[in-house]
Coordinates of C-alpha atoms in Angstrom, one line a residue:
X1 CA -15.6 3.6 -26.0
X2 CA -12.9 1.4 -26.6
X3 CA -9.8 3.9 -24.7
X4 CA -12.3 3.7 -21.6
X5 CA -10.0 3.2 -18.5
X6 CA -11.6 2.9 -14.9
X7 CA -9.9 5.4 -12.2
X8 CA -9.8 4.5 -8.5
X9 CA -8.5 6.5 -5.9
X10 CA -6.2 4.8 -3.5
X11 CA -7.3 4.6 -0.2
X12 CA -3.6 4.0 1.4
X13 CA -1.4 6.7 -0.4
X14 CA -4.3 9.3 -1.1
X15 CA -3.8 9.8 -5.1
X16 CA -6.1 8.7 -8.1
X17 CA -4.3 5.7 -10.2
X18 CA -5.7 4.0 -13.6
X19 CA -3.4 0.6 -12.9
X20 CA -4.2 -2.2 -11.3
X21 CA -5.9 -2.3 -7.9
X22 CA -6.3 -4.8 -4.9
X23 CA -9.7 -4.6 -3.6
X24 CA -9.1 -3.9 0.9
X25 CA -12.1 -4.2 2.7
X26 CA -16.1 -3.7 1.4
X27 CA -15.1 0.4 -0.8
X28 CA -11.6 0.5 -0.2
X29 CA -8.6 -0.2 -3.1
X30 CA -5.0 0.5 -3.1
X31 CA -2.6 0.7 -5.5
X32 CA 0.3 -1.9 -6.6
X33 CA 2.9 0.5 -5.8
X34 CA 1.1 1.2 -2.0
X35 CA 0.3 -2.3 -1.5
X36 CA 4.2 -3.2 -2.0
X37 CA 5.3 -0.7 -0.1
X38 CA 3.1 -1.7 2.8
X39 CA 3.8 -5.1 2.3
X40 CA 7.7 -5.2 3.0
X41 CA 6.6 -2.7 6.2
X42 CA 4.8 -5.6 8.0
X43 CA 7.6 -7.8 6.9
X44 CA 10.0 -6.1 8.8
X45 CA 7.9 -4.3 11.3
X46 CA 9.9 -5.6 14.3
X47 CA 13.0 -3.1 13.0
X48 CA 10.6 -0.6 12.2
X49 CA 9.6 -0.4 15.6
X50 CA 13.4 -0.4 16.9
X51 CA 14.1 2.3 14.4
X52 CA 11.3 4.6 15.7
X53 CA 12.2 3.9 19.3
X54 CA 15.8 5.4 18.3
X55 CA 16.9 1.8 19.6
X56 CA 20.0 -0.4 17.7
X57 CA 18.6 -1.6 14.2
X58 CA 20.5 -5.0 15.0
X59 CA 19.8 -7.7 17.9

């Protein structure tokens, strides 16, 4: 079947893409779109913490 495009379900944002995957841990993928997403949270986790402490957002 030439049309024949492979769906995964993403294990991080719960939804069924056809794009392109990153394989996280031994049966888990995730999405581009998740993975981005969760990449710029642990890059400013530190504020994300302040932010759901209710504290200042600037040191």
């Amino acid at each position: 079947m030439v049309g024949d495009v492979r769906k995964r379900f993403c294990s991080t944002g719960s939804h069924w893409v056809t794009g392109e995957g990153r394989k996280i841990g031994a049966t888990r993928w995730i999405c581009a779109s998740c993975y981005a997403h969760r990449k710029s949270e642990l890059r400013n986790l530190a504020k994300n913490k302040r932010l759901a402490a209710g504290g200042p957002t600037k040191r």
